[in-house]
Amino acid sequence: MPFRRTLLWFSFTLFAFGYPFGFAQQSSTAPAEGVLSRLMPQLASQFELILSPRADGHDYFRITGTTGHIRVEGATTPTLLYGVNWYLKYVAHLQVSTNGLQLGLPGLRLPAPPQTIEKSALYRLRYALNENVDGYSAPYWDQRRWQREIDVLAMSGTNAILIERGTDLVLYQTFRDAGYSDEAIRRWITQPAHQNWQLMGNMCCFDETVTMELMKKRAHSAKNLIDELRSLGITPVLPGYYGVVPADFATLHPGAHIITQGEWNGFTRPGWLDPRDPEFDKLASSFYRHQHELYGDTSIYDMEVFQEGGNAGNVPVSEAAKCVQQALERAHPGALWMLMAWQRNPTPELLAALDTSHLLIADIMQGRVPFNDRDTTFRGAPWLFGGLWEFGGRTTMGAPLYDYAVRFPEMAQRKGSHIAGTALFTEGLDTNPFAFDLYTEMAWHATPVNLQHWTDGYALRRYGEGDLHARRAWQILLKTAYSYRADGNMHHGERDASQDSLFNAEPSLTAMRAASPAPDVLRYNPADLAPALTELLEVSPKLRGTETYRYDLVDVARQVMANEARIMLPQIKSAYDTKDKKAFSRLTSEWLRRMQLQNDLLRTNQYFLLGRWLSYVPAWASSPAELDRLNYDARSILTTWGERKASEQGGLHEYGNKDWAGLTNDYYMPRWKMYFNSLATSLDTGKPPKPIDWYAFGDRWNHGRKHFSAMPSGDSYAAALAIARELHLAPEQVAASAQLR
């Protein structure tokens, strides 16, 4: 059955921050229909989509219709699609999620909305993604995988998305123009999983040399992605040029003013060319010209000057920043310079001479420090309230929901607020669908949301029916993993995220986190979260077949087991310190058995598979040698991260740790087994344990070629129940315990 389609022709242009969303991009509903056909083919024909401007020029959606014929109108394609999503959430109790779909039974006829639903867009921008997504999630994704992500983001109302892929070829062409040889510049450009840090001026020259074939493949893919965004009325955000150069640039261009940038976490940074230097304008012009030829123009360009360090040397920062902005303005009149508010950036000096009406600042510190003075410190520049609840693509459950549901709308409604929208800024994708759903919805709420009430609604649409145990499970999760908020405490790591798993830590009896910057303490009692597993196991059997339930069951069981490691490790340490060999043997065997139970659980769901991550790599390689390099690139970002200095002294090892089948049983478990064996030998001999070169262990694994399945196997419910029984959380065990009490 074909789509019901209505087109209202309009020949005006909507403006936001001075850049147009022209009608030519949104004159047809066909791209939106394509999203529905891909995500929900069984329901798509029941929607009539209409692009229709409102007389006042504001963006909006309106929902009307009858049973089986749902009419959604909107002024722009992203808002039109979010109107469909709003209907699914609040009328049909269905869900499109980053981690699974819940779209009802086959043959479902969509119910009529009880009355007309109309909502105006509160903000001009609903932006995604963090620069690091191109390292921790998407460096090797194929077109199909990227299309899925774009579809989900579009259904979530996103109207601006960062695309970094393909910038390597722009850099290559730019520096070839500047006199570099083919080999020299390809040796300087970093491989895909590490490349975004080069774009931010953090590092260069790791896992060299990039091939021309790979850059061309990435450029072709990037063009397709950017074209798809434009067809959906989504603004592609592209990297801009702010002065990053190879460190030897002055050798080819004597007299060029290059400021050495020192190190970033053990990596040598690229050089920074003084933007006042005549060579800067030549490079910027070349960069934007090649970028235009490859991908066309856009209206937002991302540039991070002095990201996480760097230095200006004797260059006046204000003058340099003004030159960067002027170069962008010459190439793209009226475009916005987007930059992060992160750590000390942007400094007052950087902002002082800029035209702030042509800036866009993504404030990603709001989940860590409750800043209330950004309108002043950003000098009136428009800014986005950031959502950053995980680092490194880590799989831990948790997010500061209070800051999104309460603080954000309160701040946005203040008189004179310059909040221009939202910025989904997680470092990886497809974790914490609960937080994703709330955060993306907050762009449509003018007032704070009651989180308890909202969570009950989430449980309903997540599984399709009102189930008491589902509601209880999600209320427990809300009050534990999702209960923390920004407090300004800077002493316990990245507290805008939740703790990672000690199973994934470099083995030590005193480990408090896996990634060195991760939180070292839990911000809730793990015993308070554990009953959520029991409740999920008691959800009605007829609801257990959905993708969403299966994902949640695995995720919660995984989190409960990970939390147990924090209880067990001090017990193991105590047994070792007191030389209780019997207790040490029992506890370490139990630790390894629990890791195996976790791996058995993780392999049952597609979102927790190392093999899925690695399966995207081979298609990008043009030779066996290149495949070896790319596999190393993809593996190392998860483990050692980089070379020895960066991994050990820079503390980058385990930054991208993940609870994934394959990583757990083939990387993390063997390390702990080796470590426990060394301690057991020490207890037997009375000699200190021999030191273990963990970097060498990781580097060997990174160069390995073992195959891991990209397809899930096993029964998620059975695996979660096995974990529950191991931890005395199975429904029958809890019931028996209650009777004894």
Coordinates of C-alpha atoms in Angstrom, one line a residue, residues 107-564:
G107 CA -1.3 -6.2 11.6
L108 CA -1.6 -3.3 14.1
R109 CA -3.9 -0.5 13.0
L110 CA -2.7 2.7 14.5
P111 CA -5.2 4.4 16.9
A112 CA -6.6 7.8 16.2
P113 CA -5.3 10.7 18.3
P114 CA -8.0 11.7 20.8
Q115 CA -7.6 15.3 19.8
T116 CA -5.4 17.5 17.6
I117 CA -1.8 17.6 18.9
E118 CA 0.3 20.6 18.0
K119 CA 3.7 21.6 19.2
S120 CA 6.0 24.5 18.2
A121 CA 9.7 24.0 18.0
L122 CA 11.2 25.8 21.0
Y123 CA 14.7 26.0 19.6
R124 CA 16.3 26.5 16.2
L125 CA 18.9 23.8 16.6
R126 CA 18.8 20.2 17.8
Y127 CA 22.4 19.1 17.2
A128 CA 24.3 15.8 17.3
L129 CA 27.3 14.5 17.5
N130 CA 30.5 14.6 19.6
E131 CA 33.7 14.7 17.5
N132 CA 34.8 11.5 19.3
V133 CA 31.9 9.5 17.8
D134 CA 34.0 9.1 14.7
G135 CA 36.5 7.3 16.9
Y136 CA 34.6 5.4 19.5
S137 CA 31.6 4.4 17.4
A138 CA 31.5 5.2 13.7
P139 CA 35.0 5.1 12.1
Y140 CA 34.3 2.0 10.0
W141 CA 30.6 2.0 9.7
D142 CA 29.3 1.3 6.3
Q143 CA 26.5 3.2 4.6
R144 CA 23.7 1.0 5.8
R145 CA 24.8 1.3 9.4
W146 CA 25.2 5.1 9.1
Q147 CA 21.8 5.3 7.5
R148 CA 20.2 3.6 10.5
E149 CA 21.8 6.1 12.8
I150 CA 20.7 9.0 10.7
D151 CA 17.2 7.6 10.6
V152 CA 16.9 7.3 14.3
L153 CA 18.4 10.8 14.8
A154 CA 16.0 12.3 12.3
M155 CA 13.1 10.6 14.0
S156 CA 14.4 12.2 17.2
G157 CA 14.0 15.7 15.6
T158 CA 17.8 16.3 15.0
N159 CA 18.4 19.0 12.5
A160 CA 22.2 19.4 12.5
I161 CA 24.7 16.5 12.5
L162 CA 28.5 16.6 12.5
I163 CA 30.2 14.6 9.7
E164 CA 34.0 14.4 10.0
R165 CA 34.5 11.4 7.7
G166 CA 36.2 12.6 4.5
T167 CA 38.1 15.4 6.0
D168 CA 41.3 13.4 5.5
L169 CA 41.1 13.9 1.8
V170 CA 40.6 17.6 2.2
L171 CA 43.7 17.8 4.4
Y172 CA 45.6 15.7 1.9
Q173 CA 44.7 18.0 -1.0
T174 CA 45.3 21.1 1.1
F175 CA 48.9 20.2 2.1
R176 CA 49.7 18.8 -1.4
D177 CA 48.9 22.4 -2.5
A178 CA 51.3 23.6 0.2
G179 CA 54.2 21.6 -1.3
Y180 CA 54.1 18.3 0.7
S181 CA 54.9 15.1 -1.1
D182 CA 52.2 12.4 -1.5
E183 CA 54.1 10.1 0.9
A184 CA 54.9 12.8 3.5
I185 CA 51.3 13.9 3.9
R186 CA 49.8 10.4 3.9
R187 CA 52.3 9.5 6.6
W188 CA 51.1 12.5 8.7
I189 CA 47.3 11.7 8.4
T190 CA 46.0 9.3 11.0
Q191 CA 43.9 6.2 10.5
P192 CA 40.1 6.4 10.8
A193 CA 39.6 5.4 14.5
H194 CA 42.1 8.0 15.7
Q195 CA 41.6 10.7 13.0
N196 CA 39.2 13.0 14.8
W197 CA 41.8 13.7 17.5
Q198 CA 44.1 14.9 14.7
L199 CA 41.3 17.2 13.5
M200 CA 41.1 18.7 17.0
G201 CA 44.9 19.2 17.1
N202 CA 45.6 16.5 19.7
M203 CA 47.7 14.1 17.8
C204 CA 49.1 12.9 14.5
C205 CA 51.1 10.1 12.9
F206 CA 49.7 7.0 14.6
D207 CA 49.4 3.6 12.8
E208 CA 50.7 5.2 9.6
T209 CA 50.5 5.4 6.5
V210 CA 46.9 6.1 5.3
T211 CA 46.4 5.0 1.7
M212 CA 44.9 7.0 -1.2
E213 CA 42.4 4.3 -1.8
L214 CA 41.1 4.5 1.8
M215 CA 40.8 8.3 1.6
K216 CA 38.8 8.1 -1.6
K217 CA 36.5 5.5 -0.2
R218 CA 35.9 7.7 2.9
A219 CA 35.3 10.7 0.7
H220 CA 32.7 8.9 -1.4
S221 CA 31.0 7.7 1.7
A222 CA 31.0 11.2 3.3
K223 CA 29.5 12.7 0.2
N224 CA 26.6 10.1 0.4
L225 CA 26.1 10.8 4.1
I226 CA 26.1 14.6 3.5
D227 CA 23.7 14.3 0.6
E228 CA 21.4 12.2 2.7
L229 CA 21.4 14.8 5.5
R230 CA 20.5 17.5 3.1
S231 CA 17.7 15.5 1.6
L232 CA 16.2 15.3 5.1
G233 CA 16.6 19.0 5.8
I234 CA 19.4 18.3 8.3
T235 CA 22.3 20.7 8.3
P236 CA 25.6 18.9 7.9
V237 CA 28.2 20.3 10.3
L238 CA 31.7 20.1 8.8
P239 CA 35.2 20.6 10.2
G240 CA 36.6 24.1 9.6
Y241 CA 40.3 25.2 9.3
Y242 CA 42.0 26.9 12.3
G243 CA 45.7 26.4 11.7
V244 CA 46.6 22.8 12.3
V245 CA 49.8 21.9 10.3
P246 CA 52.5 19.2 10.2
A247 CA 55.2 20.2 12.7
D248 CA 57.8 20.7 9.9
F249 CA 55.6 23.2 7.9
A250 CA 58.2 25.9 8.4
T251 CA 60.8 23.7 6.6
L252 CA 58.8 24.0 3.4
H253 CA 57.7 27.5 4.1
P254 CA 60.7 29.3 5.7
G255 CA 59.6 32.1 8.0
A256 CA 56.1 30.7 8.7
H257 CA 55.2 31.3 12.3
I258 CA 54.6 27.8 13.8
I259 CA 53.8 27.4 17.4
T260 CA 54.8 24.0 18.8
Q261 CA 51.8 22.6 20.8
G262 CA 53.6 20.1 23.0
E263 CA 51.9 16.8 23.9
W264 CA 48.4 15.5 24.5
N265 CA 48.3 12.5 26.8
G266 CA 51.7 11.3 25.5
F267 CA 51.1 12.1 21.8
T268 CA 52.9 14.8 20.0
R269 CA 50.4 17.4 18.8
P270 CA 50.5 18.8 15.3
G271 CA 51.9 22.3 14.9
W272 CA 49.7 25.4 15.0
L273 CA 50.2 28.0 12.3
D274 CA 49.7 31.6 13.5
P275 CA 46.4 32.7 11.9
R276 CA 47.9 36.2 11.3
D277 CA 50.6 34.6 9.1
P278 CA 50.0 35.1 5.4
E279 CA 50.4 31.3 4.9
F280 CA 47.3 30.8 7.1
D281 CA 45.0 32.5 4.6
K282 CA 46.5 30.4 1.8
L283 CA 45.9 27.2 3.7
A284 CA 42.4 28.2 4.8
S285 CA 41.4 29.1 1.3
S286 CA 42.8 25.9 -0.1
F287 CA 41.0 23.8 2.7
Y288 CA 37.6 25.4 2.1
R289 CA 38.0 25.2 -1.7
H290 CA 38.7 21.5 -1.6
Q291 CA 36.0 20.8 0.9
H292 CA 33.5 22.7 -1.3
E293 CA 34.6 20.7 -4.3
L294 CA 34.1 17.4 -2.5
Y295 CA 31.1 18.0 -0.3
G296 CA 29.6 21.4 -1.1
D297 CA 28.9 24.1 1.4
T298 CA 27.1 24.2 4.7
S299 CA 26.4 26.8 7.4
I300 CA 28.1 25.5 10.5
Y301 CA 31.8 24.6 10.8
D302 CA 33.3 23.0 13.8
M303 CA 36.8 24.2 15.0
E304 CA 38.4 23.4 18.4
V305 CA 41.4 25.7 19.0
F306 CA 43.6 24.6 22.0
Q307 CA 41.4 21.6 22.7
E308 CA 42.4 20.0 26.0
G309 CA 45.7 22.0 26.1
G310 CA 48.0 23.4 23.5
N311 CA 49.4 26.9 23.7
A312 CA 49.4 30.2 21.9
G313 CA 53.1 31.0 22.4
N314 CA 53.6 34.6 21.6
V315 CA 50.4 34.9 19.5
P316 CA 47.7 37.1 20.8
V317 CA 44.7 34.7 21.1
S318 CA 42.1 37.3 20.4
E319 CA 43.7 38.4 17.2
A320 CA 44.3 34.8 16.1
A321 CA 40.7 33.8 16.8
K322 CA 39.5 36.8 14.8
C323 CA 41.6 35.8 11.8
V324 CA 40.2 32.3 12.0
Q325 CA 36.6 33.7 12.0
Q326 CA 37.4 36.0 9.1
A327 CA 38.8 33.2 7.0
L328 CA 35.6 31.2 7.6
E329 CA 33.5 34.3 6.7
R330 CA 35.4 34.9 3.4
A331 CA 34.9 31.3 2.4
H332 CA 31.3 30.9 3.7
P333 CA 29.6 34.3 4.4
G334 CA 27.3 34.1 7.3
A335 CA 28.4 30.7 8.5
L336 CA 28.6 29.8 12.2
W337 CA 31.8 28.8 13.9
M338 CA 30.8 26.0 16.3
L339 CA 33.1 25.2 19.3
M340 CA 32.9 23.3 22.5
A341 CA 32.7 24.7 26.0
W342 CA 34.9 22.2 27.6
Q343 CA 37.4 22.5 30.5
R344 CA 38.7 26.1 30.2
N345 CA 37.6 26.6 26.6
P346 CA 36.5 28.9 25.2
T347 CA 38.6 31.4 27.1
P348 CA 37.7 35.0 27.5
E349 CA 40.7 35.9 25.3
L350 CA 39.5 33.7 22.5
L351 CA 36.0 35.2 22.5
A352 CA 37.0 38.9 23.1
A353 CA 37.4 40.0 19.4
L354 CA 34.9 37.6 17.8
D355 CA 31.5 38.4 16.3
T356 CA 29.5 36.3 18.7
S357 CA 26.4 36.4 16.5
H358 CA 28.3 34.1 14.2
L359 CA 29.4 31.7 16.9
L360 CA 27.6 28.6 18.2
I361 CA 28.9 27.1 21.5
A362 CA 28.1 23.6 22.6
D363 CA 28.3 23.7 26.3
I364 CA 29.1 20.1 27.3
M365 CA 30.1 20.8 30.9
Q366 CA 26.5 21.2 32.3
G367 CA 26.3 17.6 33.4
R368 CA 29.4 18.1 35.6
V369 CA 29.3 21.7 36.8
P370 CA 25.9 23.5 37.0
F371 CA 27.0 26.7 35.3
N372 CA 24.3 29.4 35.5
D373 CA 26.2 32.3 33.9
R374 CA 26.9 31.1 30.4
D375 CA 25.0 34.0 28.7
T376 CA 27.5 36.3 30.3
T377 CA 30.7 34.2 30.0
F378 CA 29.9 33.4 26.3
R379 CA 29.4 37.2 25.7
G380 CA 25.9 36.7 24.4
A381 CA 26.8 34.0 21.8
P382 CA 24.0 31.5 21.1
W383 CA 24.8 28.3 22.8
L384 CA 23.5 24.7 23.1
F385 CA 22.8 22.8 26.3
G386 CA 24.9 19.7 26.0
G387 CA 24.0 16.1 26.8
L388 CA 27.2 14.2 27.6
W389 CA 26.6 11.1 29.7
E390 CA 29.3 8.7 28.6
F391 CA 32.9 8.8 27.5
G392 CA 34.8 6.5 25.2
G393 CA 31.6 4.7 24.1
R394 CA 31.6 2.9 27.5
T395 CA 28.6 0.8 28.2
T396 CA 27.8 1.8 31.7
M397 CA 24.2 2.7 32.6
G398 CA 23.7 6.2 33.9
A399 CA 23.0 9.9 33.1
P400 CA 22.3 13.2 35.0
L401 CA 18.7 13.2 34.0
Y402 CA 17.8 15.9 36.5
D403 CA 20.0 18.4 34.7
Y404 CA 18.2 17.7 31.4
A405 CA 14.7 17.4 32.7
V406 CA 14.7 20.3 35.2
R407 CA 17.7 22.6 35.0
F408 CA 17.7 22.9 31.2
P409 CA 14.1 24.1 30.7
E410 CA 14.4 26.4 33.8
M411 CA 17.6 28.0 32.3
A412 CA 16.1 28.3 28.8
Q413 CA 13.1 30.2 30.1
R414 CA 15.1 32.9 31.8
K415 CA 14.6 36.3 30.4
G416 CA 17.4 37.1 27.8
S417 CA 18.5 33.5 27.6
H418 CA 20.8 32.8 24.6
I419 CA 20.2 29.0 24.7
A420 CA 19.6 28.2 21.0
G421 CA 19.0 24.5 21.4
T422 CA 20.4 21.1 22.4
A423 CA 23.7 19.3 21.6
L424 CA 23.7 15.5 21.9
F425 CA 27.4 15.1 22.8
T426 CA 28.0 11.6 24.0
E427 CA 31.4 10.3 23.0
G428 CA 29.9 7.1 21.6
L429 CA 26.5 6.1 20.4
D430 CA 23.8 3.5 21.2
T431 CA 24.1 3.3 24.9
N432 CA 21.6 4.5 27.5
P433 CA 18.5 4.7 25.3
F434 CA 16.6 5.9 28.3
A435 CA 18.7 9.0 28.5
F436 CA 18.7 9.5 24.8
D437 CA 14.9 9.4 24.7
L438 CA 14.5 11.9 27.5
Y439 CA 17.3 14.2 26.3
T440 CA 16.0 14.5 22.7
E441 CA 12.5 15.1 24.0
M442 CA 13.5 18.0 26.2
A443 CA 14.0 20.2 23.1
W444 CA 10.1 20.2 23.1
H445 CA 9.4 20.9 26.7
A446 CA 9.2 24.5 27.9
T447 CA 8.9 23.5 31.5
P448 CA 10.5 20.9 33.7
V449 CA 9.4 17.3 33.4
N450 CA 8.3 15.1 36.3
L451 CA 10.8 12.2 35.9
Q452 CA 8.8 9.6 37.8
H453 CA 5.8 10.1 35.7
W454 CA 7.9 10.3 32.5
T455 CA 9.6 7.1 33.4
D456 CA 6.3 5.2 33.8
G457 CA 5.4 6.3 30.3
Y458 CA 8.8 5.2 29.0
A459 CA 8.3 1.7 30.5
L460 CA 4.9 1.5 28.8
R461 CA 6.1 2.4 25.3
R462 CA 9.4 0.5 25.8
Y463 CA 7.5 -2.8 26.1
G464 CA 4.1 -2.0 24.6
E465 CA 1.9 -2.6 27.6
G466 CA 1.6 -1.4 31.2
D467 CA 3.5 -4.0 33.2
L468 CA 3.9 -3.6 37.0
H469 CA 7.3 -5.2 37.0
A470 CA 8.5 -3.1 34.1
R471 CA 7.4 0.1 35.9
R472 CA 9.1 -1.0 39.1
A473 CA 12.3 -1.9 37.3
W474 CA 12.6 1.5 35.6
Q475 CA 11.7 3.4 38.8
I476 CA 14.6 1.6 40.5
L477 CA 16.9 2.5 37.6
L478 CA 15.7 6.1 37.8
K479 CA 16.5 6.3 41.5
T480 CA 19.9 4.8 41.2
A481 CA 21.9 4.8 37.9
Y482 CA 20.0 7.9 36.6
S483 CA 19.7 9.8 39.8
Y484 CA 23.0 11.7 40.0
R485 CA 23.3 15.4 38.9
A486 CA 25.9 18.0 38.2
D487 CA 27.5 19.0 41.5
G488 CA 30.8 20.7 40.5
N489 CA 32.8 18.0 42.3
M490 CA 36.1 17.7 40.4
H491 CA 37.8 15.1 42.6
H492 CA 36.3 11.8 41.4
G493 CA 36.8 11.8 37.7
E494 CA 34.3 12.4 34.9
R495 CA 31.2 12.6 37.2
D496 CA 28.9 13.7 34.3
A497 CA 29.2 10.0 33.4
S498 CA 28.7 6.9 35.5
Q499 CA 31.4 4.4 36.7
D500 CA 32.8 1.8 34.4
S501 CA 33.5 -1.9 35.1
L502 CA 36.4 -3.1 37.1
F503 CA 36.3 -6.3 35.1
N504 CA 37.7 -4.1 32.3
A505 CA 40.4 -2.5 34.4
E506 CA 44.1 -3.2 34.0
P507 CA 44.4 -5.8 36.8
S508 CA 45.2 -4.4 40.2
L509 CA 43.9 -5.2 43.7
T510 CA 43.4 -1.5 44.3
A511 CA 41.7 -0.7 41.0
M512 CA 38.8 1.8 41.4
R513 CA 38.1 2.4 37.7
A514 CA 39.1 1.0 34.3
A515 CA 39.7 4.3 32.4
S516 CA 41.9 6.6 34.3
P517 CA 39.6 9.6 34.0
A518 CA 36.4 7.6 34.8
P519 CA 34.6 8.1 38.1
D520 CA 36.3 6.2 40.9
V521 CA 33.1 5.8 43.0
L522 CA 29.5 4.8 42.5
R523 CA 27.0 7.5 43.1
Y524 CA 24.3 5.1 44.3
N525 CA 24.2 1.9 46.4
P526 CA 24.6 -1.1 44.0
A527 CA 22.3 -3.1 46.3
D528 CA 19.6 -0.6 45.5
L529 CA 19.9 -1.1 41.7
A530 CA 20.1 -5.0 41.8
P531 CA 16.4 -5.6 42.3
A532 CA 15.8 -4.0 38.9
L533 CA 17.1 -7.3 37.4
T534 CA 14.6 -9.3 39.5
E535 CA 11.8 -7.1 38.3
L536 CA 12.7 -7.3 34.6
L537 CA 12.9 -11.1 34.9
E538 CA 9.3 -11.0 36.1
V539 CA 7.9 -8.9 33.2
S540 CA 5.0 -10.7 31.5
P541 CA 6.3 -13.5 29.1
K542 CA 4.3 -12.0 26.2
L543 CA 6.4 -8.8 26.4
R544 CA 9.8 -10.6 26.5
G545 CA 10.1 -11.0 22.7
T546 CA 10.6 -7.4 21.8
E547 CA 14.0 -6.0 20.8
T548 CA 13.7 -3.4 23.5
Y549 CA 13.1 -5.8 26.3
R550 CA 15.9 -8.1 25.3
Y551 CA 18.3 -5.2 25.2
D552 CA 17.3 -3.9 28.6
L553 CA 17.5 -7.3 30.2
V554 CA 21.0 -7.8 29.0
D555 CA 22.0 -4.2 29.9
V556 CA 20.6 -4.4 33.4
A557 CA 22.0 -7.9 34.1
R558 CA 25.4 -6.7 32.8
Q559 CA 25.3 -3.6 35.0
V560 CA 24.4 -5.6 38.1
M561 CA 27.2 -8.0 37.5
A562 CA 29.7 -5.2 36.8
N563 CA 28.7 -3.6 40.1
E564 CA 29.5 -6.8 41.9

